[in-house]
């Protein structure tokens, strides 16, 4: 199992680059960032610096979207990085949550996301494709490769992932829901005539490594990661709005916990201490995240690997970023 690191592009960018260098030295395979340019700094500028100061790390957004940049710009950004540093990029993409809503826009439809994934991949890999009725290709590209990994929760999004994407990003680490959603993706891939095993599975969630499993240590770790249940709750609320509170198409193990959700202020998005996540119970933090000493985290990671997860991406938006990177490097990655 590969291990990735996910960070926000908060200033100073220099610190993010240093942490990605630290992660590569610790054995991490991927360096991911959020992509919401109203809330944080522009990630593609920072990717260039990460790639220039590492030798193996693959970088990409978790996740970009079809709307904040035109598709030829997105494709050219990835292809330029590939030309400069080798094929060390991956395009995580979804409908758009914070990047769109914080600017007063709606997330993209799945139809638009599907078209965007096709156009971005074709252009970034040097092939011609139709863009807004015009045949376009980037003639300078040579040997660029761009895997497209789609973030999804709902049944239609999971089906699209299986039919089209090179990888599946699931932003939660609950084994029951992971198994449920992997099965949906692989079923759609098989029905589309694809090899289900060809779809890379990436689970992304906060990990907080504690020195022990004392109540005080676990309570602090949970408070540092509770924000994640609020972030996932934005997507779950969309599913409830679309499919209803009780639907055979969406498991209640995913939807039940948002009943006490009152709203969401994106100025606190992805940050420990987010006041809009008080409704998230400890049970959800424990299910969705990796909380506890290395042995407990290894146990859950092993279970996820058995379910078919190819990469676990560590969300490190808490007060122990460096120590989490180091603990994974010394006590967890070597065991995987």
Coordinates of C-alpha atoms in Angstrom, one line a residue:
X1 CA 0.0 0.0 0.0
X2 CA 1.3 3.5 -0.9
X3 CA 1.0 6.3 1.6
X4 CA 0.4 9.9 0.5
X5 CA 0.3 13.2 2.3
X6 CA -2.4 15.8 1.9
X7 CA -1.8 19.4 3.0
X8 CA -3.5 22.7 2.4
X9 CA -1.6 25.4 0.5
X10 CA -1.5 27.8 3.4
X11 CA 1.2 30.4 3.3
X12 CA 4.1 30.2 3.6
X13 CA 4.5 27.9 0.6
X14 CA 8.1 27.3 1.7
X15 CA 6.8 25.3 4.7
X16 CA 4.6 23.1 2.6
X17 CA 7.5 22.3 0.3
X18 CA 9.7 21.4 3.3
X19 CA 7.0 19.1 4.6
X20 CA 6.7 17.4 1.3
X21 CA 10.4 16.9 1.2
X22 CA 10.2 15.4 4.7
X23 CA 7.4 13.1 3.6
X24 CA 9.4 11.8 0.6
X25 CA 12.3 11.1 2.9
X26 CA 10.0 9.2 5.2
X27 CA 8.7 7.0 2.3
X28 CA 5.5 8.7 1.3
X29 CA 4.7 8.2 -2.4
X30 CA 2.4 11.1 -3.2
X31 CA 2.1 14.7 -2.2
X32 CA -1.5 16.1 -2.5
X33 CA -3.0 19.5 -1.7
X34 CA -6.4 21.0 -1.6
X35 CA -7.4 23.2 -4.6
X36 CA -9.5 26.1 -3.6
X37 CA -7.8 29.3 -4.6
X38 CA -10.1 31.7 -2.7
X39 CA -9.3 29.9 0.6
X40 CA -5.6 29.0 -0.1
X41 CA -2.7 29.6 -2.4
X42 CA -2.5 28.5 -6.0
X43 CA -1.4 24.8 -5.9
X44 CA 0.2 24.4 -9.3
X45 CA 2.8 27.0 -8.7
X46 CA 3.7 25.1 -5.5
X47 CA 3.8 21.8 -7.3
X48 CA 6.6 23.0 -9.4
X49 CA 8.6 23.8 -6.3
X50 CA 7.8 20.4 -4.7
X51 CA 8.8 18.5 -7.8
X52 CA 12.0 20.5 -8.2
X53 CA 13.0 19.6 -4.6
X54 CA 12.1 15.9 -4.6
X55 CA 13.0 13.1 -6.9
X56 CA 10.2 10.5 -6.5
X57 CA 7.1 12.1 -5.1
X58 CA 4.0 12.3 -7.4
X59 CA 1.9 15.4 -6.9
X60 CA -1.6 16.5 -7.6
X61 CA -4.8 18.1 -6.3
X62 CA -7.2 16.4 -3.9
X63 CA -9.3 17.6 -5.7
X64 CA -9.6 20.0 -8.5
X65 CA -12.8 20.6 -10.5
X66 CA -14.0 21.3 -14.0
X67 CA -15.0 24.9 -13.4
X68 CA -12.3 27.1 -11.8
X69 CA -9.9 26.7 -14.7
X70 CA -10.6 26.1 -18.4
X71 CA -9.9 22.5 -19.3
X72 CA -7.0 23.3 -21.7
X73 CA -5.4 25.3 -19.0
X74 CA -5.7 22.4 -16.5
X75 CA -4.3 20.0 -19.1
X76 CA -1.4 22.3 -20.0
X77 CA -0.5 22.8 -16.3
X78 CA -0.1 19.0 -15.7
X79 CA 1.6 18.4 -19.0
X80 CA 4.1 21.2 -18.3
X81 CA 5.0 19.8 -14.9
X82 CA 5.4 16.4 -16.6
X83 CA 7.7 17.8 -19.2
X84 CA 9.8 19.5 -16.6
X85 CA 10.0 16.8 -14.0
X86 CA 8.9 13.5 -15.6
X87 CA 5.5 11.9 -15.4
X88 CA 5.0 12.7 -11.7
X89 CA 1.5 14.1 -11.6
X90 CA -2.0 12.8 -11.0
X91 CA -5.2 14.7 -11.5
X92 CA -7.6 14.2 -8.6
X93 CA -10.9 15.7 -9.6
X94 CA -14.5 16.1 -8.4
X95 CA -17.6 18.3 -8.9
X96 CA -16.2 21.1 -6.7
X97 CA -17.2 21.8 -3.2
X98 CA -15.3 24.6 -1.4
X99 CA -13.7 26.0 -4.6
X100 CA -17.1 26.6 -6.1
X101 CA -19.3 27.4 -3.1
X102 CA -17.0 29.9 -1.5
X103 CA -17.2 31.9 -4.7
X104 CA -21.0 31.6 -4.8
X105 CA -21.2 29.0 -7.6
X106 CA -22.7 25.5 -7.7
X107 CA -20.7 22.4 -8.1
X108 CA -20.5 20.9 -11.6
X109 CA -22.9 18.3 -12.9
X110 CA -21.6 14.8 -13.3
X111 CA -22.1 15.1 -17.1
X112 CA -19.8 18.2 -17.1
X113 CA -17.3 16.4 -14.9
X114 CA -17.3 13.4 -17.2
X115 CA -16.6 15.6 -20.3
X116 CA -13.9 17.5 -18.4
X117 CA -12.1 14.3 -17.4
X118 CA -12.1 13.2 -21.0
X119 CA -10.8 16.5 -22.4
X120 CA -8.2 17.1 -19.8
X121 CA -6.8 13.6 -20.1
X122 CA -6.7 13.7 -23.9
X123 CA -5.1 17.1 -24.1
X124 CA -2.6 16.4 -21.3
X125 CA -1.4 13.2 -23.0
X126 CA -0.9 14.9 -26.3
X127 CA -4.0 13.8 -28.2
X128 CA -6.5 16.0 -30.0
X129 CA -10.1 16.3 -28.8
X130 CA -13.1 18.5 -29.3
X131 CA -13.4 21.5 -26.9
X132 CA -16.5 23.7 -27.1
X133 CA -17.0 22.6 -30.7
X134 CA -13.4 23.1 -31.8
X135 CA -10.8 20.4 -32.4
X136 CA -7.9 21.3 -30.1
X137 CA -4.6 19.6 -29.2
X138 CA -1.4 20.8 -27.5
X139 CA 1.3 20.1 -30.1
X140 CA 4.3 20.5 -27.9
X141 CA 3.5 17.5 -25.6
X142 CA 5.7 14.4 -25.8
X143 CA 5.2 11.3 -23.7
X144 CA 3.0 12.9 -21.0
X145 CA 0.9 10.6 -18.9
X146 CA -1.9 11.9 -16.6
X147 CA -4.0 9.5 -14.5
X148 CA -7.4 10.9 -13.6
X149 CA -8.7 9.9 -10.2
X150 CA -12.2 10.9 -9.4
X151 CA -13.6 11.7 -5.9
X152 CA -17.1 10.2 -5.3
X153 CA -19.7 9.2 -2.7
X154 CA -23.1 8.9 -4.3
X155 CA -24.3 6.1 -6.6
X156 CA -24.2 8.0 -9.8
X157 CA -20.7 9.4 -9.1
X158 CA -19.4 6.0 -8.1
X159 CA -20.8 4.5 -11.4
X160 CA -19.1 7.3 -13.4
X161 CA -15.8 6.6 -11.6
X162 CA -16.0 3.0 -12.5
X163 CA -16.9 3.6 -16.1
X164 CA -14.3 6.3 -16.8
X165 CA -11.7 7.3 -14.2
X166 CA -8.2 5.7 -13.7
X167 CA -8.6 5.9 -10.0
X168 CA -11.2 6.4 -7.2
X169 CA -10.7 8.8 -4.3
X170 CA -12.8 8.1 -1.2
X171 CA -12.5 10.7 1.5
X172 CA -13.2 8.7 4.5
X173 CA -11.6 5.6 6.1
X174 CA -14.6 3.6 7.4
X175 CA -14.0 0.0 6.4
X176 CA -17.7 -0.8 5.9
X177 CA -18.3 2.2 3.7
X178 CA -15.0 1.7 1.9
X179 CA -16.0 -1.9 1.0
X180 CA -19.5 -0.8 -0.1
X181 CA -18.1 1.9 -2.4
X182 CA -15.2 -0.1 -3.9
X183 CA -17.8 -2.7 -4.8
X184 CA -19.9 -0.1 -6.6
X185 CA -17.0 1.3 -8.5
X186 CA -15.7 -2.1 -9.6
X187 CA -19.2 -3.3 -10.6
X188 CA -19.6 -0.2 -12.8
X189 CA -16.1 -0.8 -14.3
X190 CA -17.0 -4.4 -15.1
X191 CA -20.3 -3.4 -16.7
X192 CA -18.4 -0.9 -18.9
X193 CA -16.1 -3.7 -20.1
X194 CA -13.1 -2.5 -18.1
X195 CA -10.9 -4.5 -15.8
X196 CA -12.2 -3.6 -12.3
X197 CA -8.7 -4.1 -10.9
X198 CA -7.3 -1.4 -13.3
X199 CA -9.1 1.3 -11.2
X200 CA -6.6 2.5 -8.5
X201 CA -8.3 2.9 -5.1
X202 CA -7.2 5.8 -2.8
X203 CA -8.7 6.3 0.6
X204 CA -7.9 9.7 2.1
X205 CA -8.6 10.8 5.7
X206 CA -7.0 12.5 8.7
X207 CA -4.5 10.4 10.6
X208 CA -3.4 11.5 14.1
X209 CA -0.7 9.4 15.7
X210 CA -0.8 9.4 19.5
X211 CA 1.9 8.1 21.9
X212 CA -0.6 5.8 23.5
X213 CA -4.3 5.0 23.7
X214 CA -5.1 7.0 26.9
X215 CA -8.4 8.8 27.0
X216 CA -6.7 12.2 27.1
X217 CA -4.6 11.4 24.1
X218 CA -7.5 10.1 22.0
X219 CA -9.8 13.0 23.0
X220 CA -7.2 15.5 21.8
X221 CA -6.7 13.6 18.6
X222 CA -10.4 13.5 17.9
X223 CA -10.8 17.3 18.5
X224 CA -7.9 17.9 16.0
X225 CA -9.7 15.7 13.3
X226 CA -13.4 16.5 14.0
X227 CA -13.4 19.0 11.1
X228 CA -13.2 16.1 8.7
X229 CA -16.7 14.9 9.5
X230 CA -18.0 18.4 8.8
X231 CA -16.2 18.5 5.4
X232 CA -17.6 15.1 4.4
X233 CA -21.0 16.2 5.7
X234 CA -21.2 18.8 2.9
X235 CA -21.1 16.0 0.3
X236 CA -23.5 13.9 2.4
X237 CA -26.0 16.7 2.7
X238 CA -26.0 16.9 -1.1
X239 CA -26.8 13.2 -1.3
X240 CA -29.6 13.5 1.3
X241 CA -31.1 16.4 -0.7
X242 CA -30.9 14.5 -3.9
X243 CA -31.9 11.0 -2.8
X244 CA -33.8 11.6 0.5
X245 CA -33.0 10.9 4.1
X246 CA -33.8 7.2 3.8
X247 CA -32.8 5.7 0.4
X248 CA -31.8 2.3 -0.7
X249 CA -29.2 4.0 -2.9
X250 CA -27.2 5.6 -0.1
X251 CA -26.2 3.7 3.0
X252 CA -27.5 5.1 6.3
X253 CA -24.1 4.4 7.8
X254 CA -23.0 7.5 5.7
X255 CA -26.0 9.7 6.1
X256 CA -27.3 9.3 9.7
X257 CA -24.7 11.5 11.4
X258 CA -25.6 14.8 9.6
X259 CA -29.1 15.0 11.3
X260 CA -27.7 17.7 13.7
X261 CA -25.9 19.7 11.0
X262 CA -27.0 23.3 11.0
X263 CA -24.9 24.9 8.2
X264 CA -21.3 25.4 7.2
X265 CA -18.9 28.4 7.0
X266 CA -16.2 27.8 4.5
X267 CA -13.9 30.2 6.2
X268 CA -13.2 27.3 8.7
X269 CA -13.0 24.7 6.0
X270 CA -10.5 21.9 6.6
X271 CA -9.2 23.3 9.8
X272 CA -9.0 21.9 13.4
X273 CA -11.4 23.7 15.7
X274 CA -14.0 24.3 13.0
X275 CA -17.1 25.5 15.0
X276 CA -19.5 24.1 12.4
X277 CA -18.5 20.5 13.2
X278 CA -19.8 20.2 16.8
X279 CA -22.5 17.9 15.4
X280 CA -19.9 15.3 14.5
X281 CA -19.8 12.6 17.2
X282 CA -16.7 10.8 18.4
X283 CA -18.0 7.6 16.7
X284 CA -17.8 9.3 13.3
X285 CA -14.3 10.7 13.9
X286 CA -13.1 7.2 14.9
X287 CA -14.8 5.6 11.9
X288 CA -13.8 8.1 9.3
X289 CA -10.3 8.9 10.5
X290 CA -7.2 7.0 11.9
X291 CA -6.8 7.9 15.5
X292 CA -4.4 6.4 18.0
X293 CA -0.9 4.8 18.3
X294 CA 0.9 3.2 15.4
X295 CA -0.3 -0.3 16.2
X296 CA -4.0 0.8 16.0
X297 CA -3.4 2.7 12.7
X298 CA -1.6 -0.3 11.2
X299 CA -4.5 -2.6 12.1
X300 CA -7.0 -0.3 10.3
X301 CA -4.6 0.2 7.3
X302 CA -4.2 -3.5 7.0
X303 CA -8.0 -3.9 6.9
X304 CA -8.3 -1.3 4.2
X305 CA -5.5 -2.9 2.2
X306 CA -7.4 -6.2 2.4
X307 CA -10.5 -4.4 0.9
X308 CA -8.4 -3.4 -2.1
X309 CA -7.1 0.0 -1.1
X310 CA -4.0 0.8 -3.1
X311 CA -3.1 4.1 -1.3
X312 CA -4.0 5.7 2.0
X313 CA -3.5 9.5 1.8
X314 CA -2.9 11.1 5.2
X315 CA -4.8 14.4 5.8
X316 CA -2.5 16.3 8.1
X317 CA -4.5 19.4 9.0
X318 CA -3.8 19.4 12.7
X319 CA -1.2 20.4 15.3
X320 CA 1.1 17.4 14.8
X321 CA 2.0 17.4 11.1
X322 CA 5.7 16.7 11.4
X323 CA 5.4 14.1 14.1
X324 CA 2.7 12.3 12.1
X325 CA 5.0 12.3 9.0
X326 CA 7.8 11.0 11.1
X327 CA 5.7 8.3 12.9
X328 CA 4.5 7.0 9.5
X329 CA 8.0 7.0 8.2
X330 CA 9.5 5.0 11.1
X331 CA 6.6 2.8 12.4
X332 CA 3.9 2.4 9.8
X333 CA 5.2 2.6 6.2
X334 CA 7.9 0.0 6.7
X335 CA 5.2 -2.4 7.9
X336 CA 3.1 -1.9 4.8

